[in-house]
Each structure stands twice: as structure tokens, then as C-alpha cells.
Amino acid sequence: MGYQAWCQELDGSIKISWYNQPYMLKNVRSGEEYYCYGKLFKDKGSYTMVNPKCVLKSDPGNFFELTPIYPKIEGVPHSLIQKTIADFLKEPFENSVLDPPSWLMAELQLPRFFEALQGIHCPKNQKEIEKGYIRIKVEEALKIHLGIMHFKQDFKQSDFELSRWEKIEQFVRSLPFTLTEGQSAALDDIVLDLKSGKVMNRLIQGDVGSGKTVLAVIACFFMAINGYQSAYMAPTDILARQHHATFKKFLEPFGIQVGLLTGTLNSEEERITKEKMRTGEVAVVIGTHALIQETTDFYHLAFVVTDEQHRFGVKQRAKLATKGAGPPHVLIMSATPIPRTLALILYGDLHVSEIKEKPKGRKPVKTFFYREKYWPKVLGFLTEQVAHGNQAFVVCPFIEESEGMEKVRDVQNVYEEVREKIGQNCRIGLLHGQMKNDEKNKVIDGFTKKEIDILVATTIIEVGIDVQNANVMVILSPERFGLAQLHQLRGRVGRGKAQAYCILLSDTQNEDTLKRMEMLVTARDGFEIAERDFELRGSGDYFGTRQHGLPRFFALDPLKDLEIIEKTKKIAEALYQSGKKEDMIYKDRMIADFEVETEEITLT
């Protein structure tokens, strides 16, 4: 049962509603003045406050004290959550095991653990809240720094002798295209790293379609002619197979064997590939997480590439780096630009190269945002494009219809609808993550060979599907995706000479979402889009910090807490090297916590 009241202000009124609180009928009297506290909801130009806390203006009590707001727990009143936590923190407890070493506490002026909790949950002023949160942020940053140091192979000198540098330029001249300025600059960085005599540890960030893969091909070629093996770890089976075909095309004419190792090979194929890796017959191996299995060995691994590396956890990357006889050179490639603060946590002192321009001759993708009512016209446009010999993607956020998401198009129903309406003129394919790997590979192969005109799919196509004949990307319910992800999807088209189009269809009325759609329509720079996406969605959700192999951030904000991140990195280095008992106990606890929080993180 509900009750309503109107709160009159000088410039208008606010409707106040109470549900399942019959006692409020007696507590609130007409004509009295009250202070009300609660969340405001806007509805058709007017404001409503639901189940607010109200006290008489003449007797406010502790109404103006700072009050913590906790996440909702179904069936538990918020007041009970507040009271339970407040009661728990009434009696102080001391446990030195929960605190950092005394010198660290003094240097950073950190409160004890109990004091920090009190400051966050039962603060007397804003300063206590800030001190409590700084304590939590510092420990989050230390835990991540120490955890990464534990798994990271931090080597200085390289064990691999390299020569025949002139062959790099000869190989580049043999390519059927000219490298862009950005590609050439990044290649120069790689060569300088290899010539330095130290282990290369470089990240190449390049917008979608900027041509990062060819740099890995060139580097693998150079390592092969020096007698060393290279491993290229891709996040998905589909992408691994596609890169395998690309590497074979460029390297096998030079007598360099390229192998494929994924979890979808049959037992005999897997046995043969692993044997060739052990004997060195295969110089370059393209694979997925199968590359880091215990039974996988290399003859002389000297170079490791991880692609779309944010999809691999810290442990997986470290494990691949230990497969060689000595510390291998490492090249990391990502089409999702990473803000500097997050990169500092993920990679420490990693050297970064950026490729911002696209290969010459490619036209910018034209992007449009329409309402759902234009769906029939979009189907007509797809039919026209297919008639001109082009191909298209139609992307949906879900595989099947989801409860509570009736307005969100799912891939199964859209596939049936597209087949029914334009299937007589177009060959329609279906692709999603729940299909068996051989089924997925068959569909991708069919689309690549132009046996499928329109591919209806989920975001499984986001990474690495490279079909130059595809020039239309239709994204249904784009509000379900982040800006960076939408830009990645858009990057699947526009790789050939034909004009490419990206069409976003949604009936959303959300103002923030509409701003995101407007930005995607007008912006083409993936670096700008990624930074904006990071700001809009926050560090905890930016393509998932757990996809980085990191624990979720609770208080630390990589966008705002750069000073804490930088300061704690130096402290973590001192802790990691320290032999003092107090420091070692704390370090081991932080690393153990890091391992527990990351153990369930798996590869895509």
C-alpha cells in the first residue's frame, strides 16, 4: 500500500511517495515543515522522491550527519544495513597483521585498518572519509603492483645473438604494399629494441585497421632467419586461424614454416604440431591458450607476440614468457588504446609505440544513427549492397531472447527475420559463441570465400575478422555496447576500396547514450573514442579490468589516482626487494590476495 504527499517549494513542488510504510501516515502531518532526504526521480518534467527519510525541521536530531549509502540487498532494509555496520564498528579492534609495515604507514600517514573503516562508514567529517579511502586505494595499488611483479619476468640482458639486419629492409620491400609512416616508425622502434642487447618489452597501440599484424610478421621473419622460434598468442580460435593464414602467405615463400596450435585441433594434428615445435621444424607458431599448456615445448623460443592482450590474464602472459630457454623478446599489440594510468598498472615501464593513421586508399567509414522504424529500409539497403557484390555484418548483443530485455534484438530471431525477408536474394549466415568451433570456422570460411553475403552475428566478430569485401556493419541495440567496442565493430568494415557504412539502430531515449551515439557518428579516431569511453564508463568497467587479469578496483580509480599509482609503484619495488621480516610478511599477503582474486580469470 502506498501514501503520497506534496512538498511545496518556492519555485514548485515535489511529490513524495511511501510504499509499505504505513507508519508514515501518522508520522507526517500536513502543515508541518520537514527535512527530507532521498533519491529524486524525474518523470515528465516533475520530480518524485520515493521512501525518503524525513525529520521535523524543529527537531532534526542527527539528520545532518554524514550518512553512508550502501548497495541494495534484496529483502534487507537499508537502515538495517547501516545499523549492523555501525554496531560492528562501535568497539575498536586492533590487528597489526591487517596493516602495512610501520615505516610505510608513517611515510604515507595512513590510518590503522580499524580507523580507516570507521572513517569510511562512520565519519565525523569529510576529511575522515578521504583518509579512509586513501588507505584502501594505497593497498589496492600495492596489491596489484606486487602481484604483477611476482608474475612478470623482468629481465635486462638478452641471451639471443642477432645479425643479418639488412634482411629486414629486403623483406619490407617484398611486401605488396608500402608501410605507413606510423608502421615504419613502430618498426624502427622494434629494430632499436632488438639491437639494444636488452630484452624487448614493447606495446604497439594502433587503431582498428592500422596494420599492426604486418609488424609482427616482419619481426617473426627476422627471428626465423636468425634461427629462433616465435610464438603469436591470439585471444580466439577464429583470430588464430586467420593470422595463421596471413603469416603463411607472407613467410612460407621464404621457406619459413608456420604452425597452428589451438584447442580445436584433433589429437593427431596437435601431436604433429607440438613435435615440430619441439624439434624446431616450425619457426613460427600461431595459437591460443593452447600455447601455454604444460605439454607444449619449444626448441628455441626467442620472440613472443600477444594480440589484443587485454584479453589475457597476468599469469597467462608470464607463463608464455617462460617457455623459452631464456627470457624472450615480447611484443604486445592492442587495437584498444589504453589510458596512460591503466597502462602504468598493467605494463609498468613498458615502451609504447602508436600507429594512428590507416593504410592509404581506404575511405573513412560513414556512420549513421537511426530509429528502429528504419529497419525495413536498412534491409533494402543490404540487398542493394549485395547486388553490387559487397558483403555485410548484422550484429546483435544477445544470442537468445533474454527476460527483461524484450526490446533488445537477439541474434537467433534477427537471423530468422533477415532470412525470411531478404533470404531469396541474399545468402545469410549465423555466427555466435555457443556454436561448436568447427561450425564457427565453417561459417567464417564461407564468409571469407564470399559464399555468405550477410553474416548475422554477436560480438564474436569484434576481434580480428578481416574480410576486405565486407563494407556494411549494422549494429542493433548499440546502447548495449561501450564506445570502444562499437568502434572495434565498425573497424570490421572499410578494409577494401568500396565505400563502407556503419548503421546504428536504436529507440533509446537515454541522453547519455544519445551523446555516445553522436560521438561515434562524428569521431573516427579510436584513441579519442577510447579515452572518452574510459571517462563515461569508469575504470571498473572499461573493457573489464578483470579481462586484464587484474582484480576489480573497489576504491582506486586509474583515471584520477595517478599520483597514488606512481608513488605506490616505487614503494612496491622496495617491498619486493626487501629482506626485512615485516616487509616480507606483508608482501606475501598482498601477493596471496592477488592470486586469490585473479584465479578465476580465464582466457576468452
XYZ file of C-alpha atoms in Angstrom:
604
model
C 0.000 0.000 0.000
C 1.294 3.495 -0.816
C 0.951 7.017 0.547
C 1.719 10.306 -1.165
C 2.426 13.865 -0.080
C 3.351 17.062 -1.884
C 6.315 19.103 -0.661
C 5.840 22.763 -1.586
C 8.925 24.787 -2.547
C 9.208 28.456 -3.552
C 9.601 27.564 -7.227
C 7.449 24.455 -7.418
C 6.618 21.208 -5.677
C 7.952 17.670 -5.317
C 5.797 14.575 -4.961
C 6.840 12.276 -2.109
C 5.706 8.645 -2.095
C 5.958 5.955 0.598
C 5.386 2.274 -0.091
C 4.949 -0.451 2.544
C 5.480 2.113 5.311
C 2.003 2.603 6.924
C 3.525 4.308 9.979
C 4.404 7.331 7.823
C 0.703 8.216 7.712
C 0.941 9.046 11.432
C 4.461 10.493 11.415
C 3.953 13.093 8.683
C 1.353 15.798 9.306
C 0.035 18.409 6.896
C 1.275 21.946 7.592
C 4.457 20.880 9.391
C 7.924 21.610 7.989
C 10.255 18.665 7.379
C 13.712 17.925 6.121
C 13.512 15.094 3.566
C 16.395 13.030 2.240
C 16.223 10.538 -0.625
C 16.795 9.942 -4.318
C 14.972 12.166 -6.818
C 13.372 10.659 -9.913
C 12.377 12.820 -12.874
C 9.141 11.900 -14.631
C 7.582 14.046 -17.377
C 9.135 17.266 -16.109
C 8.246 16.784 -12.427
C 10.233 15.252 -9.574
C 9.323 12.401 -7.229
C 11.087 11.202 -4.075
C 10.356 7.587 -3.052
C 10.579 6.363 0.574
C 12.688 9.297 1.815
C 13.944 9.772 5.350
C 12.015 12.653 6.970
C 12.520 14.562 10.238
C 10.812 17.596 11.715
C 12.608 20.837 10.938
C 12.217 21.782 14.597
C 13.868 18.534 15.785
C 16.415 17.337 13.176
C 18.421 15.138 15.573
C 21.423 13.641 13.714
C 19.841 14.235 10.311
C 22.731 16.385 9.069
C 25.455 13.897 9.991
C 27.252 12.228 7.089
C 25.304 9.081 6.177
C 26.765 6.124 4.247
C 24.773 4.739 1.316
C 25.185 1.008 0.650
C 24.285 -1.151 -2.358
C 20.798 -2.567 -2.192
C 20.359 -6.095 -0.793
C 17.063 -7.683 -1.777
C 14.780 -8.032 1.249
C 17.084 -6.163 3.666
C 16.135 -2.587 4.652
C 18.886 -0.050 4.085
C 18.519 1.175 7.666
C 19.318 -2.341 8.940
C 22.498 -2.485 6.836
C 23.572 0.897 8.213
C 22.852 -0.132 11.821
C 24.620 -3.507 11.533
C 27.829 -1.966 10.198
C 27.720 0.927 12.674
C 27.250 -1.501 15.599
C 30.174 -3.636 14.389
C 32.448 -0.591 14.317
C 31.488 0.722 17.767
C 34.144 -1.346 19.532
C 37.691 -0.831 18.193
C 39.781 -3.854 17.265
C 43.499 -3.938 16.636
C 45.216 -6.403 14.356
C 48.673 -5.443 13.150
C 48.568 -8.213 10.513
C 45.993 -6.130 8.638
C 48.324 -3.121 8.455
C 51.260 -2.374 6.142
C 54.771 -2.177 7.633
C 55.176 0.591 10.200
C 57.631 2.589 8.045
C 55.124 2.614 5.178
C 52.279 3.711 7.490
C 54.431 6.593 8.742
C 55.717 7.627 5.300
C 52.225 7.864 3.771
C 50.494 8.928 7.025
C 47.990 6.087 6.716
C 45.372 5.358 9.406
C 45.201 1.913 11.026
C 42.809 -0.555 9.403
C 40.067 -0.041 12.006
C 40.410 3.744 11.799
C 40.103 3.593 8.012
C 36.890 1.547 8.264
C 35.449 3.973 10.801
C 36.363 6.906 8.588
C 34.575 5.360 5.615
C 31.465 4.042 7.378
C 31.010 6.324 10.409
C 32.770 9.580 9.518
C 32.629 12.699 11.655
C 33.749 14.862 8.741
C 34.779 14.719 5.091
C 38.487 14.503 5.967
C 37.984 11.167 7.773
C 36.302 9.749 4.656
C 39.192 10.861 2.456
C 41.846 9.394 4.797
C 39.967 6.084 4.956
C 39.669 5.838 1.187
C 43.330 6.759 0.648
C 44.284 3.833 2.900
C 42.151 1.444 0.796
C 43.418 2.899 -2.501
C 47.056 2.590 -1.437
C 46.617 -1.086 -0.535
C 44.734 -1.825 -3.774
C 47.554 -0.258 -5.780
C 50.264 -2.059 -3.769
C 48.497 -5.401 -4.161
C 48.307 -5.029 -7.941
C 51.900 -3.782 -8.299
C 53.274 -6.608 -6.120
C 51.099 -9.223 -7.848
C 52.282 -8.185 -11.300
C 55.918 -8.059 -10.145
C 55.528 -11.610 -8.859
C 54.418 -12.932 -12.258
C 56.331 -10.587 -14.523
C 59.656 -11.742 -15.958
C 61.709 -8.578 -15.545
C 64.939 -9.286 -17.387
C 67.537 -6.858 -18.679
C 70.113 -8.515 -20.947
C 69.036 -10.616 -23.929
C 70.570 -14.069 -24.469
C 69.899 -14.093 -28.225
C 72.544 -13.103 -30.782
C 71.033 -11.376 -33.808
C 72.534 -10.402 -37.165
C 71.575 -10.029 -40.870
C 69.784 -6.732 -40.165
C 69.735 -5.826 -43.872
C 67.249 -8.674 -44.451
C 64.537 -6.674 -42.664
C 64.614 -3.941 -45.308
C 64.677 -6.532 -48.100
C 61.607 -8.258 -46.636
C 59.738 -4.943 -46.304
C 60.454 -4.155 -49.971
C 58.975 -7.536 -50.949
C 55.592 -6.692 -49.394
C 52.758 -5.933 -51.857
C 52.135 -2.564 -50.154
C 54.080 0.331 -48.665
C 54.212 0.773 -44.896
C 52.609 3.917 -43.499
C 54.695 6.441 -41.557
C 53.257 5.082 -38.301
C 54.106 1.486 -39.243
C 57.633 2.472 -40.275
C 58.184 4.362 -37.016
C 56.928 1.405 -34.950
C 59.177 -0.970 -36.935
C 62.144 1.320 -36.221
C 61.287 1.089 -32.504
C 61.248 -2.726 -32.697
C 64.606 -2.836 -34.513
C 66.204 -0.468 -31.989
C 64.915 -2.663 -29.145
C 66.385 -5.786 -30.747
C 69.714 -4.054 -31.427
C 69.981 -2.765 -27.857
C 71.093 -6.129 -26.480
C 68.306 -5.961 -23.921
C 65.039 -7.865 -23.846
C 62.346 -6.067 -25.820
C 59.160 -5.317 -23.904
C 57.032 -3.160 -26.209
C 53.357 -2.348 -26.642
C 52.059 -1.305 -30.055
C 48.763 0.532 -29.875
C 47.086 1.005 -33.217
C 43.586 1.939 -34.226
C 41.493 -0.770 -35.873
C 42.758 -1.435 -39.387
C 46.044 0.439 -38.862
C 48.202 -2.537 -39.856
C 49.766 -3.860 -36.655
C 49.880 -7.523 -37.729
C 52.400 -6.958 -40.514
C 54.898 -5.640 -37.943
C 54.660 -8.942 -36.081
C 55.151 -10.779 -39.398
C 58.339 -8.785 -40.091
C 59.714 -9.414 -36.598
C 58.933 -13.157 -36.791
C 60.661 -13.306 -40.195
C 63.791 -11.730 -38.719
C 63.873 -14.081 -35.729
C 63.406 -17.103 -38.037
C 66.344 -16.234 -40.312
C 68.466 -15.939 -37.154
C 67.494 -19.486 -36.168
C 64.970 -18.685 -33.446
C 61.293 -19.507 -32.924
C 58.401 -17.093 -32.431
C 55.005 -17.605 -30.791
C 51.951 -15.495 -31.561
C 49.147 -15.858 -28.990
C 45.703 -14.734 -30.170
C 42.633 -14.460 -27.896
C 40.277 -16.591 -30.001
C 40.428 -19.652 -32.230
C 38.909 -17.666 -35.107
C 41.565 -14.962 -34.916
C 44.376 -17.510 -34.549
C 43.292 -19.300 -37.735
C 43.034 -16.031 -39.621
C 46.519 -14.933 -38.540
C 47.871 -18.393 -39.391
C 46.695 -17.908 -42.970
C 48.219 -14.399 -43.098
C 51.607 -15.476 -41.723
C 51.768 -18.467 -44.090
C 51.094 -16.203 -47.073
C 53.991 -13.882 -46.200
C 56.545 -16.287 -44.682
C 56.315 -19.649 -46.452
C 57.655 -18.209 -49.758
C 60.890 -17.623 -47.763
C 60.959 -21.240 -46.568
C 59.716 -20.395 -43.070
C 57.225 -22.938 -41.702
C 54.215 -21.600 -39.790
C 52.287 -23.856 -37.396
C 48.858 -23.590 -35.773
C 48.106 -24.723 -32.208
C 44.601 -24.221 -30.821
C 42.275 -26.194 -28.595
C 40.148 -27.225 -31.575
C 42.790 -29.343 -33.339
C 42.219 -33.079 -33.267
C 44.679 -35.150 -31.228
C 46.798 -36.163 -34.233
C 47.067 -32.583 -35.568
C 48.035 -31.393 -32.086
C 50.666 -34.133 -31.692
C 52.285 -33.342 -35.048
C 52.378 -29.578 -34.401
C 53.873 -29.993 -30.917
C 56.524 -32.370 -32.256
C 57.517 -29.824 -34.937
C 57.694 -27.127 -32.244
C 59.986 -29.302 -30.107
C 62.342 -30.080 -32.994
C 62.372 -26.538 -34.383
C 60.895 -27.604 -37.740
C 58.207 -24.955 -37.199
C 59.741 -21.478 -36.828
C 56.546 -19.540 -36.123
C 53.581 -20.875 -34.147
C 50.210 -19.131 -34.093
C 47.915 -20.245 -31.289
C 45.577 -19.545 -28.418
C 45.903 -20.509 -24.741
C 46.998 -23.960 -26.005
C 50.478 -22.406 -26.346
C 50.857 -22.270 -22.558
C 49.822 -25.850 -21.790
C 52.269 -27.876 -19.684
C 52.781 -30.295 -22.591
C 53.771 -27.515 -25.004
C 57.525 -27.089 -25.521
C 59.645 -25.067 -27.947
C 63.020 -25.803 -29.491
C 64.382 -22.248 -29.192
C 61.674 -19.683 -28.412
C 63.043 -16.127 -28.576
C 60.085 -13.920 -29.524
C 56.542 -13.740 -28.137
C 53.625 -11.708 -29.501
C 50.324 -11.355 -27.657
C 47.465 -9.888 -29.660
C 44.558 -7.936 -28.152
C 46.492 -8.621 -24.983
C 43.969 -7.199 -22.511
C 42.072 -10.466 -23.009
C 44.847 -12.426 -21.339
C 45.485 -12.527 -17.626
C 48.783 -11.594 -15.998
C 49.546 -15.247 -15.216
C 48.952 -16.435 -18.792
C 51.294 -13.825 -20.267
C 54.011 -14.655 -17.735
C 53.642 -18.385 -18.401
C 54.193 -17.995 -22.144
C 57.300 -15.897 -21.467
C 58.858 -18.821 -19.529
C 58.567 -21.264 -22.446
C 61.915 -20.205 -23.899
C 65.434 -21.186 -22.867
C 65.999 -17.547 -21.880
C 63.751 -14.511 -21.458
C 62.139 -13.901 -24.880
C 61.570 -10.572 -26.573
C 57.945 -9.537 -26.028
C 55.703 -7.558 -28.371
C 52.167 -6.733 -27.259
C 49.589 -5.425 -29.725
C 46.260 -3.820 -28.955
C 43.619 -2.103 -31.059
C 42.000 -0.789 -27.876
C 44.052 2.225 -26.785
C 44.720 2.099 -23.049
C 44.747 5.292 -20.945
C 48.192 6.034 -19.510
C 47.152 5.458 -15.906
C 45.795 1.984 -16.612
C 48.808 1.178 -18.795
C 51.070 2.130 -15.886
C 49.413 -0.525 -13.729
C 49.311 -3.145 -16.476
C 52.726 -2.729 -18.016
C 54.920 -0.680 -15.685
C 57.823 0.685 -17.718
C 56.739 -0.907 -20.992
C 57.796 1.050 -24.074
C 54.861 2.177 -26.215
C 54.559 2.751 -29.970
C 51.423 4.210 -31.520
C 50.082 3.852 -35.063
C 47.365 6.400 -35.725
C 46.938 6.534 -39.490
C 45.328 3.916 -41.745
C 46.874 2.462 -44.925
C 46.470 4.753 -47.936
C 43.493 4.309 -50.235
C 40.942 3.437 -47.545
C 37.874 5.647 -47.355
C 36.543 6.659 -43.910
C 33.542 4.597 -42.800
C 30.312 6.628 -42.973
C 28.366 6.166 -39.729
C 24.620 6.744 -39.249
C 22.277 6.529 -36.249
C 18.613 5.706 -36.992
C 15.492 4.680 -35.095
C 14.232 1.084 -35.290
C 11.450 2.078 -37.696
C 14.103 2.324 -40.427
C 14.972 -1.390 -40.105
C 12.994 -2.337 -43.270
C 14.875 0.332 -45.242
C 18.175 -0.973 -43.869
C 17.267 -4.462 -45.119
C 16.612 -2.926 -48.534
C 19.998 -1.201 -48.424
C 21.683 -4.516 -47.558
C 20.014 -6.151 -50.562
C 21.328 -3.363 -52.825
C 24.872 -3.711 -51.483
C 24.831 -7.486 -52.006
C 23.598 -6.931 -55.571
C 26.709 -4.790 -56.123
C 28.919 -7.661 -54.958
C 29.519 -6.461 -51.389
C 29.057 -8.244 -48.048
C 27.669 -7.142 -44.672
C 27.529 -7.849 -40.936
C 24.440 -7.543 -38.732
C 25.425 -7.545 -35.040
C 23.135 -8.244 -32.065
C 24.028 -8.055 -28.343
C 22.410 -11.343 -27.272
C 22.327 -14.906 -28.575
C 18.782 -15.615 -27.400
C 15.851 -13.553 -26.187
C 16.508 -12.504 -22.579
C 13.957 -11.990 -19.827
C 13.502 -8.295 -19.124
C 15.226 -7.409 -22.416
C 12.282 -7.830 -24.765
C 13.192 -4.662 -26.711
C 16.755 -5.850 -27.337
C 17.156 -7.793 -30.579
C 18.717 -11.255 -30.236
C 20.772 -12.948 -32.917
C 18.546 -16.031 -33.351
C 15.374 -14.042 -34.069
C 17.170 -11.490 -36.241
C 18.756 -14.275 -38.292
C 15.328 -15.831 -38.926
C 13.831 -12.436 -39.790
C 16.608 -11.496 -42.221
C 16.381 -14.919 -43.895
C 12.619 -14.584 -44.242
C 12.634 -11.037 -45.653
C 15.665 -10.954 -47.970
C 16.903 -14.554 -47.969
C 15.706 -15.200 -51.519
C 18.149 -12.560 -52.825
C 20.956 -12.915 -50.267
C 22.790 -15.820 -48.641
C 22.505 -15.398 -44.869
C 24.890 -16.854 -42.262
C 24.714 -17.119 -38.466
C 27.633 -16.881 -36.015
C 27.695 -16.803 -32.206
C 29.764 -18.055 -29.274
C 27.612 -21.074 -28.402
C 28.265 -22.752 -31.746
C 30.867 -25.528 -31.913
C 34.294 -24.404 -33.076
C 34.172 -26.371 -36.313
C 30.767 -24.794 -37.080
C 32.156 -21.308 -36.398
C 35.197 -21.949 -38.584
C 32.982 -23.221 -41.399
C 30.844 -20.058 -41.282
C 33.889 -17.752 -41.197
C 35.433 -19.676 -44.083
C 32.196 -19.363 -46.054
C 32.013 -15.614 -45.428
C 35.680 -15.171 -46.390
C 35.128 -17.114 -49.644
C 32.013 -14.981 -50.462
C 29.704 -17.985 -50.068
C 27.774 -15.959 -47.456
C 26.575 -12.428 -48.251
C 25.247 -11.259 -44.877
C 26.575 -12.557 -41.569
C 24.223 -12.156 -38.593
C 26.408 -12.423 -35.505
C 27.114 -11.455 -31.914
C 30.237 -9.524 -30.889
C 32.269 -12.666 -31.586
C 33.298 -10.821 -34.763
C 34.647 -7.852 -32.784
C 38.261 -9.021 -32.866
C 40.170 -9.935 -35.958
C 37.623 -10.873 -38.628
C 39.280 -9.419 -41.735
C 37.122 -9.651 -44.862
C 38.024 -6.850 -47.262
C 34.859 -7.319 -49.316
C 32.608 -6.539 -46.304
C 31.564 -2.890 -46.423
C 28.403 -2.650 -44.259
C 28.133 -3.032 -40.481
C 24.641 -2.886 -38.955
C 24.548 -2.818 -35.137
C 21.227 -3.424 -33.396
C 20.693 -2.121 -29.824
C 24.063 -0.287 -29.846
C 23.278 1.137 -26.404
C 24.252 -2.288 -25.014
C 27.893 -1.719 -26.026
C 30.630 0.682 -24.966
C 32.035 3.277 -27.347
C 35.352 1.474 -27.761
C 33.563 -1.791 -28.556
C 31.322 -0.097 -31.134
C 34.419 1.403 -32.751
C 36.028 -2.050 -32.836
C 32.941 -3.456 -34.555
C 32.929 -0.585 -37.043
C 36.551 -1.443 -37.805
C 35.475 -4.790 -39.300
C 34.412 -2.909 -42.457
C 36.176 -0.351 -44.619
C 39.231 -2.516 -45.302
C 38.712 -2.628 -49.060
C 38.306 0.017 -51.768
C 34.485 0.289 -51.649
C 32.786 2.956 -49.520
C 31.917 1.423 -46.143
C 28.929 2.125 -43.889
C 28.156 1.590 -40.201
C 24.462 1.813 -39.266
C 23.325 2.001 -35.628
C 19.655 1.191 -34.930
C 18.054 2.000 -31.572
C 14.985 3.585 -29.988
C 16.841 4.589 -26.826
C 15.832 7.890 -25.205
C 18.689 7.958 -22.699
C 20.534 11.276 -23.017
C 23.986 9.866 -22.182
C 23.529 7.058 -24.707
C 22.451 9.521 -27.389
C 25.612 11.556 -26.722
C 27.708 8.393 -27.140
C 25.992 7.591 -30.429
C 26.548 11.156 -31.640
C 30.236 10.907 -30.807
C 30.593 7.649 -32.724
C 28.877 9.199 -35.752
C 31.254 12.182 -35.781
C 34.533 10.725 -34.408
C 36.850 8.387 -36.296
C 39.907 8.437 -34.023
C 39.963 5.302 -31.877
C 42.334 6.920 -29.359
C 39.914 9.784 -28.736
C 36.973 7.370 -28.525
C 38.768 5.073 -26.057
C 39.645 7.937 -23.699
C 36.055 9.208 -23.829
C 34.713 5.697 -23.213
C 37.015 5.343 -20.214
C 35.646 8.601 -18.769
C 32.000 7.688 -19.422
C 32.066 4.115 -18.135
C 34.686 4.392 -15.395
C 37.798 2.337 -14.772
C 35.927 -0.585 -13.238
C 34.005 -1.248 -16.435
C 36.402 -0.085 -19.162
C 36.517 -3.276 -21.284
C 36.575 -5.023 -17.894
C 39.637 -4.714 -15.699
C 39.158 -8.428 -14.982
C 39.876 -9.057 -18.678
C 43.321 -7.626 -17.953
C 43.864 -10.366 -15.395
C 43.524 -7.817 -12.607
C 41.222 -7.780 -9.595
C 38.305 -5.367 -9.820
C 39.050 -1.916 -8.404
C 36.927 -1.025 -5.367
C 38.259 2.411 -4.434
C 41.201 3.012 -6.778
C 40.364 4.999 -9.927
C 43.168 4.775 -12.528
C 41.774 7.860 -14.259
C 42.086 10.056 -11.148
C 44.607 8.389 -8.857
C 47.773 8.654 -10.957
C 49.745 10.147 -8.040
C 48.878 7.186 -5.785
C 49.659 4.684 -8.559
C 53.075 6.214 -9.262
C 54.025 6.607 -5.590
C 52.978 3.069 -4.632
C 54.860 1.581 -7.592
C 58.141 2.807 -6.117
C 57.130 1.569 -2.661
C 56.128 -1.820 -4.110
C 59.551 -2.153 -5.743
C 61.210 -1.507 -2.370
C 58.906 -4.018 -0.641
C 59.541 -6.652 -3.307
C 63.323 -6.414 -2.857
C 63.269 -6.072 0.951
C 64.534 -8.861 3.188
C 63.005 -7.484 6.398
C 60.594 -9.896 8.068
C 57.837 -7.275 8.441
C 58.075 -6.357 4.753
C 58.209 -9.977 3.567
C 55.097 -10.957 5.562
C 53.141 -8.049 4.099
C 54.419 -8.689 0.557
C 53.461 -12.376 0.711
C 49.965 -11.500 1.981
C 49.405 -8.993 -0.827
C 50.578 -11.475 -3.485
C 48.377 -14.221 -1.994
C 45.357 -11.888 -2.078
C 46.182 -11.004 -5.688
C 46.328 -14.692 -6.650
C 43.000 -15.467 -4.955
C 41.265 -12.553 -6.669
C 42.631 -13.441 -10.109
C 42.462 -17.251 -10.028
C 39.024 -17.412 -11.677
C 40.047 -15.115 -14.525
C 40.343 -17.189 -17.687
C 41.102 -16.577 -21.319
C 38.353 -15.571 -23.692
